[in-house]
XYZ file of C-alpha atoms in Angstrom:
569
model
C -5.523 11.278 95.767
C -7.712 14.253 94.940
C -10.980 15.058 96.693
C -13.048 14.089 93.659
C -11.358 10.656 93.564
C -12.249 10.052 97.264
C -15.786 11.099 96.506
C -15.863 8.757 93.556
C -14.781 5.782 95.684
C -17.434 6.607 98.284
C -20.161 6.741 95.697
C -18.992 3.400 94.253
C -19.483 1.808 97.637
C -23.006 3.101 97.862
C -24.241 2.917 94.270
C -24.055 -0.282 92.132
C -22.276 0.291 88.791
C -23.250 -1.754 85.741
C -20.771 -0.303 83.304
C -17.809 1.953 83.026
C -20.202 4.879 82.609
C -21.883 5.708 85.884
C -25.594 5.096 86.057
C -27.040 8.160 87.681
C -30.381 8.047 89.298
C -32.325 11.143 88.334
C -34.104 10.993 91.673
C -30.871 11.909 93.470
C -30.303 15.476 94.368
C -28.346 17.952 92.259
C -25.229 17.921 94.468
C -24.713 14.209 94.018
C -25.088 14.559 90.270
C -22.525 17.382 90.073
C -20.012 15.493 92.171
C -20.429 12.409 90.015
C -19.850 14.369 86.849
C -16.794 16.085 88.243
C -15.386 12.712 89.294
C -15.894 11.287 85.852
C -14.313 14.360 84.162
C -11.296 14.144 86.499
C -10.767 10.494 85.720
C -10.913 11.084 81.951
C -8.422 13.974 82.207
C -5.948 11.811 84.127
C -6.274 9.006 81.567
C -5.713 11.505 78.689
C -2.639 12.944 80.449
C -1.233 9.449 80.907
C -1.717 8.593 77.244
C -0.126 11.880 76.112
C 2.888 11.261 78.303
C 3.376 7.783 76.931
C 2.987 8.883 73.260
C 5.436 11.777 73.437
C 8.569 9.646 73.178
C 7.017 7.442 70.455
C 6.239 10.494 68.343
C 9.812 11.839 68.552
C 11.231 8.435 67.694
C 8.953 8.272 64.642
C 9.978 11.764 63.583
C 13.693 10.922 63.928
C 13.225 7.762 61.851
C 11.427 9.802 59.206
C 14.320 12.280 59.036
C 16.781 9.383 58.628
C 14.726 7.806 55.863
C 14.472 11.158 54.042
C 18.269 11.562 54.185
C 18.797 8.000 52.915
C 16.309 8.559 50.057
C 18.026 11.844 49.111
C 21.426 10.147 49.103
C 20.065 7.315 46.966
C 18.490 9.788 44.534
C 21.855 11.553 44.123
C 23.568 8.173 43.591
C 20.976 7.142 41.015
C 21.486 10.402 39.105
C 25.254 10.013 39.225
C 25.108 6.405 37.961
C 22.583 7.371 35.278
C 24.917 10.078 33.988
C 27.877 7.643 34.011
C 25.804 5.026 32.174
C 24.771 7.570 29.542
C 28.416 8.614 29.093
C 29.633 5.015 28.670
C 26.847 4.222 26.196
C 27.790 7.234 24.161
C 31.504 6.428 24.455
C 31.372 2.788 23.331
C 28.213 2.477 21.233
C 27.761 5.833 19.622
C 29.787 7.700 16.917
C 32.689 9.580 18.426
C 32.357 12.651 16.170
C 31.698 15.888 18.013
C 29.798 17.272 15.069
C 26.117 17.728 15.804
C 23.387 17.412 13.152
C 19.887 18.427 14.355
C 16.986 16.073 13.646
C 15.284 18.766 11.563
C 17.888 20.218 9.159
C 15.567 23.157 8.357
C 15.299 24.194 11.996
C 18.337 26.376 12.674
C 16.969 28.415 15.595
C 14.699 27.575 18.535
C 13.035 30.445 20.385
C 13.179 30.355 24.185
C 11.471 32.528 26.757
C 13.936 35.013 28.154
C 16.138 35.441 25.053
C 16.271 39.172 25.616
C 18.073 40.979 22.825
C 17.688 44.456 21.494
C 15.740 44.916 18.239
C 18.801 46.093 16.330
C 20.797 43.169 17.699
C 18.113 40.713 16.722
C 18.082 42.100 13.187
C 21.877 41.642 12.833
C 21.659 38.166 14.293
C 18.935 37.067 11.865
C 20.860 38.608 8.977
C 24.014 36.693 9.975
C 22.122 33.404 10.343
C 20.372 33.961 7.011
C 23.684 34.516 5.236
C 25.312 31.459 6.830
C 22.358 29.248 6.037
C 22.160 30.525 2.436
C 25.859 29.841 1.942
C 25.586 26.293 3.314
C 22.554 25.490 1.174
C 24.080 26.911 -2.056
C 27.494 25.344 -1.424
C 28.191 22.954 -4.307
C 28.345 19.299 -3.257
C 31.703 17.625 -3.528
C 31.951 15.031 -6.261
C 32.280 11.495 -5.054
C 35.581 9.960 -5.919
C 35.335 6.392 -7.123
C 38.212 4.140 -6.102
C 40.724 3.677 -8.904
C 43.658 1.293 -8.826
C 46.762 3.428 -9.318
C 49.755 2.081 -11.263
C 52.706 0.941 -9.169
C 55.581 3.476 -9.020
C 58.435 3.138 -11.504
C 61.124 3.526 -8.838
C 60.286 0.125 -7.296
C 62.594 -2.716 -8.228
C 60.965 -5.296 -10.516
C 61.547 -9.063 -10.232
C 60.289 -10.952 -13.304
C 58.593 -14.303 -12.950
C 58.005 -16.180 -16.213
C 55.094 -18.674 -16.472
C 55.045 -20.632 -19.740
C 51.827 -22.303 -20.889
C 51.840 -26.080 -21.066
C 52.199 -27.968 -24.334
C 54.503 -25.450 -26.093
C 56.890 -26.902 -28.708
C 58.562 -25.806 -31.918
C 55.179 -25.495 -33.678
C 54.357 -22.420 -31.543
C 55.497 -18.845 -32.232
C 55.529 -16.227 -29.517
C 53.531 -13.162 -30.546
C 53.362 -11.169 -27.321
C 52.907 -11.346 -23.578
C 50.545 -10.287 -20.805
C 52.077 -8.607 -17.734
C 50.403 -8.444 -14.342
C 52.130 -6.343 -11.673
C 51.591 -7.302 -7.989
C 53.036 -5.305 -5.053
C 55.206 -7.674 -3.011
C 57.154 -7.280 0.228
C 60.263 -8.622 1.887
C 61.113 -8.232 5.565
C 63.438 -5.359 6.517
C 67.050 -6.017 5.783
C 70.057 -5.455 8.016
C 73.324 -4.966 6.159
C 76.878 -4.053 6.989
C 78.142 -0.659 5.855
C 81.868 -1.033 5.172
C 83.755 2.241 5.305
C 86.912 1.673 3.252
C 89.702 4.242 3.606
C 92.625 3.494 1.264
C 96.104 4.256 2.612
C 98.650 5.853 0.227
C 102.454 6.174 0.473
C 104.447 8.806 -1.263
C 106.652 7.578 -4.132
C 110.289 7.090 -3.267
C 111.684 9.609 -5.808
C 109.352 12.304 -4.344
C 110.485 11.372 -0.850
C 114.134 11.813 -1.794
C 113.393 15.155 -3.534
C 111.655 16.368 -0.405
C 114.648 15.306 1.760
C 117.054 17.154 -0.546
C 114.917 20.332 -0.332
C 114.572 19.842 3.425
C 110.764 20.137 3.171
C 108.503 18.521 5.737
C 106.554 15.714 4.103
C 103.983 13.091 5.101
C 104.844 9.754 3.610
C 101.563 8.002 4.359
C 98.004 9.329 3.935
C 94.675 7.837 5.023
C 91.271 9.557 4.822
C 89.840 10.788 8.156
C 87.021 8.631 9.543
C 83.796 10.622 9.533
C 82.288 11.394 12.886
C 80.005 8.587 14.090
C 76.698 9.409 15.794
C 77.690 7.385 18.892
C 81.420 7.105 19.638
C 82.659 3.590 20.379
C 79.536 2.143 18.758
C 79.059 0.144 15.588
C 75.464 1.417 15.036
C 74.910 3.477 11.904
C 72.655 6.541 11.797
C 70.142 4.629 9.647
C 69.772 1.882 12.251
C 69.424 4.369 15.129
C 66.797 6.253 13.124
C 64.842 3.047 12.531
C 64.881 2.128 16.231
C 63.692 5.596 17.248
C 60.954 5.643 14.620
C 59.838 2.196 15.583
C 59.213 3.205 19.223
C 58.097 6.820 19.051
C 56.360 6.871 15.644
C 55.101 3.318 15.138
C 54.819 2.669 18.934
C 56.664 -0.643 18.937
C 58.302 -1.529 22.228
C 61.979 -2.446 21.928
C 61.473 -6.085 22.671
C 59.177 -6.359 19.622
C 61.710 -4.624 17.398
C 64.432 -7.014 18.642
C 62.125 -9.930 17.825
C 61.725 -8.575 14.284
C 65.544 -8.283 13.886
C 65.897 -11.817 15.185
C 63.707 -13.087 12.356
C 66.317 -11.736 9.901
C 69.015 -13.754 11.707
C 70.526 -10.869 13.727
C 70.309 -11.037 17.574
C 71.078 -7.775 19.362
C 71.231 -7.612 23.196
C 68.491 -5.501 24.753
C 71.028 -3.633 26.908
C 72.904 -2.572 23.760
C 69.740 -1.247 22.106
C 68.729 0.639 25.239
C 72.164 2.284 25.279
C 71.786 3.250 21.616
C 68.385 4.777 22.295
C 69.519 6.858 25.277
C 72.649 7.958 23.421
C 70.615 9.078 20.411
C 68.231 11.088 22.562
C 71.182 12.803 24.245
C 72.609 13.552 20.842
C 69.550 15.540 19.709
C 68.814 17.107 23.103
C 70.420 20.412 22.118
C 68.338 20.403 18.919
C 65.217 19.916 21.076
C 66.044 22.943 23.270
C 66.597 25.033 20.119
C 63.131 23.957 18.981
C 61.656 25.139 22.298
C 63.261 28.575 21.875
C 61.768 28.991 18.427
C 58.258 27.898 19.500
C 58.231 30.180 22.547
C 59.398 33.133 20.460
C 56.192 33.118 18.427
C 53.263 35.337 19.408
C 50.482 32.688 19.180
C 50.706 29.268 20.813
C 48.349 26.445 21.896
C 48.986 24.562 25.162
C 47.599 21.282 26.442
C 48.619 18.441 28.698
C 48.104 14.640 28.690
C 48.923 11.661 30.877
C 51.810 9.216 30.544
C 52.355 6.336 32.980
C 55.849 6.347 34.596
C 57.334 3.733 36.874
C 57.787 4.994 40.442
C 60.639 3.068 42.054
C 59.549 3.875 45.578
C 55.959 2.683 45.025
C 57.121 -0.138 42.669
C 54.313 0.582 40.193
C 53.381 2.891 37.378
C 51.908 6.241 38.423
C 50.076 8.830 36.336
C 52.397 11.582 35.128
C 51.856 14.405 32.661
C 53.425 15.674 29.481
C 52.826 19.285 28.427
C 52.461 20.188 24.739
C 53.124 23.661 23.244
C 52.412 24.348 19.557
C 53.321 27.427 17.506
C 50.339 27.706 15.179
C 51.904 30.045 12.628
C 55.321 28.350 12.504
C 53.722 24.878 12.526
C 56.070 23.552 15.209
C 55.336 21.620 18.404
C 57.318 20.462 21.401
C 56.562 18.317 24.449
C 57.694 19.190 27.979
C 58.192 16.845 30.951
C 58.820 18.063 34.499
C 58.897 15.078 36.835
C 55.366 14.229 35.645
C 53.788 17.184 37.446
C 50.589 18.909 36.305
C 50.812 21.699 38.878
C 50.505 25.346 37.974
C 54.169 25.938 38.822
C 55.171 23.871 35.741
C 53.308 26.049 33.249
C 54.499 29.174 35.079
C 58.105 28.166 34.603
C 57.484 26.897 31.066
C 55.901 30.138 29.865
C 57.685 32.474 32.208
C 58.879 35.016 29.613
C 56.228 34.389 26.968
C 54.426 37.308 25.341
C 51.484 36.770 22.998
C 48.252 34.768 22.690
C 47.838 31.460 24.517
C 44.961 29.109 23.587
C 44.054 26.470 26.153
C 41.173 24.455 27.531
C 39.403 25.344 30.785
C 42.073 23.943 33.143
C 42.349 26.328 36.100
C 46.164 26.408 36.040
C 46.082 28.714 32.976
C 43.783 31.319 34.596
C 46.736 33.211 36.064
C 47.599 34.457 32.579
C 44.373 36.504 32.555
C 46.239 39.007 34.733
C 49.642 38.874 33.052
C 50.578 41.879 30.947
C 51.287 41.144 27.341
C 49.391 37.816 27.284
C 45.968 37.191 25.712
C 44.207 34.027 26.823
C 42.006 32.260 24.288
C 39.455 29.452 24.830
C 38.492 26.321 22.914
C 34.958 25.946 21.483
C 35.447 22.195 20.946
C 35.548 21.672 24.710
C 32.377 23.740 25.204
C 30.666 21.799 22.396
C 31.459 18.520 24.138
C 29.670 19.709 27.298
C 26.468 20.411 25.408
C 26.759 17.144 23.497
C 26.869 15.283 26.827
C 23.756 17.138 28.002
C 21.469 16.177 25.070
C 19.953 13.214 26.930
C 19.182 15.356 29.963
C 17.878 18.580 28.298
C 17.268 17.969 24.656
C 15.866 21.393 23.708
C 18.452 23.451 25.537
C 21.429 21.332 24.480
C 20.294 21.286 20.836
C 19.973 25.062 20.826
C 23.489 25.422 22.263
C 24.911 22.986 19.729
C 23.099 24.757 16.934
C 24.601 28.135 17.872
C 28.106 26.660 18.176
C 27.539 24.969 14.829
C 26.814 28.399 13.347
C 30.219 29.645 14.531
C 31.934 26.692 12.850
C 30.036 27.285 9.612
C 31.488 30.789 9.515
C 34.960 29.181 9.705
C 34.046 26.843 6.872
C 32.976 29.792 4.760
C 36.317 31.491 5.281
C 38.233 28.305 4.552
C 36.250 27.425 1.421
C 36.790 30.928 0.023
C 40.487 30.828 0.934
C 40.296 34.098 2.816
C 43.325 35.869 4.193
C 43.686 36.373 7.937
C 42.357 39.928 7.630
C 39.355 38.828 5.567
C 38.579 36.051 8.049
C 38.659 38.492 10.943
C 36.227 40.793 9.123
C 33.896 37.863 8.372
C 33.930 36.850 12.009
C 33.091 40.385 13.173
C 30.162 40.553 10.700
C 28.643 37.094 11.175
C 30.098 35.389 14.242
C 30.123 38.285 16.683
C 26.289 38.840 16.691
C 25.788 35.135 17.307
C 28.265 35.231 20.172
C 26.420 38.160 21.824
C 23.044 36.449 21.540
C 24.444 33.135 22.781
C 25.840 34.727 25.929
C 22.538 36.381 26.759
C 20.702 33.119 26.189
C 23.039 31.301 28.660
C 22.243 33.874 31.382
C 18.476 33.739 30.779
C 18.302 29.956 30.419
C 20.475 29.043 33.412
C 17.643 29.170 36.038
C 15.637 26.574 33.996
C 18.118 23.708 34.227
C 18.524 20.934 36.852
C 21.083 21.993 39.507
C 24.363 20.103 39.191
C 23.116 18.316 36.048
C 24.987 17.982 32.789
C 23.222 20.989 31.243
C 24.112 22.979 34.393
C 27.760 22.041 33.934
C 27.681 22.924 30.212
C 26.236 26.402 30.909
C 28.608 27.026 33.834
C 31.665 25.958 31.848
C 30.744 28.009 28.777
C 29.731 31.160 30.683
C 32.767 31.109 33.005
C 35.098 31.013 29.958
C 33.020 33.075 27.546
C 35.437 35.996 27.624
C 38.185 33.629 26.388
C 35.927 31.806 23.930
C 34.826 34.986 22.197
C 38.288 36.451 21.694
C 39.156 34.367 18.662
C 37.257 36.856 16.442
C 39.840 39.542 17.200
C 42.481 38.137 14.830
C 42.059 35.979 11.748
C 45.117 33.915 12.727
C 43.453 32.638 15.902
C 41.785 29.212 15.711
C 38.259 28.629 16.925
C 39.389 25.646 18.976
C 42.427 23.785 20.275
C 42.114 20.788 17.930
C 45.531 21.309 16.314
C 47.355 20.600 19.534
C 44.940 17.794 20.485
C 45.864 16.053 17.217
C 49.494 16.188 18.358
C 48.566 14.237 21.479
C 47.424 11.186 19.536
C 50.871 9.559 19.213
C 51.201 9.787 22.958
C 47.886 8.020 23.454
C 48.867 5.242 21.033
C 52.194 4.856 22.818
C 50.420 4.357 26.111
C 48.468 1.469 24.629
C 51.574 -0.229 23.232
C 54.642 0.213 25.385
C 52.270 1.085 28.280
C 54.720 3.074 30.483
C 58.091 4.821 30.720
C 60.655 3.144 32.907
C 61.663 6.318 34.776
C 61.771 10.093 34.507
C 64.737 9.963 32.083
C 62.833 7.695 29.729
C 59.861 10.088 29.889
C 62.116 13.047 29.044
C 63.542 11.105 26.082
C 59.994 10.399 24.896
C 59.243 14.146 25.090
C 62.276 14.890 22.903
C 61.456 12.340 20.214
C 57.729 13.140 20.143
C 58.630 16.792 19.633
C 61.012 16.230 16.694
C 58.905 13.574 14.980
C 55.804 15.710 15.514
C 57.469 18.589 13.650
C 58.288 16.198 10.771
C 54.632 15.243 10.555
C 53.473 18.873 10.752
C 55.806 19.961 7.926
C 55.304 16.866 5.738
C 58.937 15.780 6.018
C 59.967 12.158 5.615
C 60.991 11.275 9.192
C 63.288 8.422 8.168
C 65.312 10.569 5.770
C 65.378 13.515 8.188
C 66.386 11.552 11.269
C 69.079 9.622 9.431
C 70.550 12.845 8.031
C 70.384 14.713 11.305
C 72.019 11.916 13.309
C 74.789 11.891 10.737
C 75.387 15.632 10.675
C 74.612 16.704 14.260
C 78.008 15.677 15.763
C 79.538 18.349 13.554
C 77.052 20.977 14.833
C 77.615 19.910 18.447
C 81.371 20.436 17.956
C 81.051 23.783 16.177
C 79.003 26.343 18.151
C 79.123 28.826 15.241
C 76.534 26.683 13.420
C 72.860 27.205 14.174
C 71.012 24.016 15.083
C 67.806 25.548 13.720
C 69.067 24.646 10.247
C 68.464 20.966 11.099
C 64.852 21.387 12.249
C 62.280 19.847 9.929
C 60.760 23.180 8.743
C 64.223 24.345 7.597
C 65.690 21.001 6.624
C 64.061 20.879 3.156
C 65.781 24.081 2.180
C 69.161 23.222 3.739
C 69.308 19.481 2.949
C 72.575 18.502 1.305
């Protein structure tokens, strides 16, 4: 104990204390008063030190708890934002129109000024001039006349079956003076029939045989016509039936068991194993034609590339796994083919697929295509439809910024509409783009840079600006050539049959089945692109292709849909 504490105890024994505060008698001398005050100060200091020592741990615990609560709140805020974005996406997906076209609330407001849109005076003048010309054209464009529905007459080539209905109470007192005819379009289920190939056998007359023997000439006494090559050897399936089966699955998306059920209604039961064999054999038959199609598409100098999912059964995992089909379209030749490589979406697939390609490649923002930015002889183009989707998704988060972005992209599409309406050539379209679209592109890029710091980090508007700016060099290249499309919509339209197939037959049984699907989607897609009747084309090709496969001097390209109209027998 300290000296002051001993002194304090001594004073307590001498002086009566009525409270915790010492009662000091002013009659005492100064020394006693000083010692008493020092003792009181020492006691208070020790009490304060004790309290500080006890509170130090409590304060650290409270601070640690506060840090934990702040981390939890931050995590919950991020989760709430993520769920809010997902909810907005699902609402737009299932309860809003699916069109990507954007119409501003005020149709007269074509441009919104933002702080930081820093353009040079001469650039601003050209931008305003371009916007003025586009808006003037849109306003003065004549409205399309509404077509009222009219019932068209039924075609003359359809077979007519007459059905006579006599009025009641007709006898010899009535004379027929005319009739009223009502034509109704009727339907009967598809018909299976037997095609009988009759080959008469002839024998040479006896007198001619004897004459040949006298002249010692070689002679054939019996003649029978040669049986034409069948699509599938040792099979009794005609090309027309094989074409119907392939169209049913890969064009009308009917699984084989449904097609067999339809045949059964006509009274014909066909084993499923037999039909599966016919399908695989038919795909093998046109495989060489498919590879010829690939050569022609990849020989063009402007293609569009995309990829989409297809479920494929994995025998090791005993379930369907997500695989990918790649699509390549020749825009100028109007041909498309699908490529399947064990279901992979890796960059190595597109590297092998386009290994020797030279020309323009239009894609979305998938990173696997970025390697072609550095390949000599290849020009990589972007897709404005994908950029537009990003801004459309950001409207709920940043209405002003997203609407401005959509308005500028809409201007670019209006330039394309002007060229299409006026039926411009590729050269004229390129000049129109340089005059009207290019100034808008320059201003839009500057706006993205100036507006970026105003958006919420990692929000939808942030993603839209990042996506568009990172690919802006690809997106703006379409103005270089009038042949180039502003977006990748042509190839995305080719993906639709694949999406419908996923909803119907749901999956491919193995890799071979997926490859067969790629073959048939390619050939039928070319029929659709070239407005060729797929039933007639497929029936004719399955009939004639055995001859081409046996004679390598014939070019399979003659059988492709874009040439078939000119070479059809």
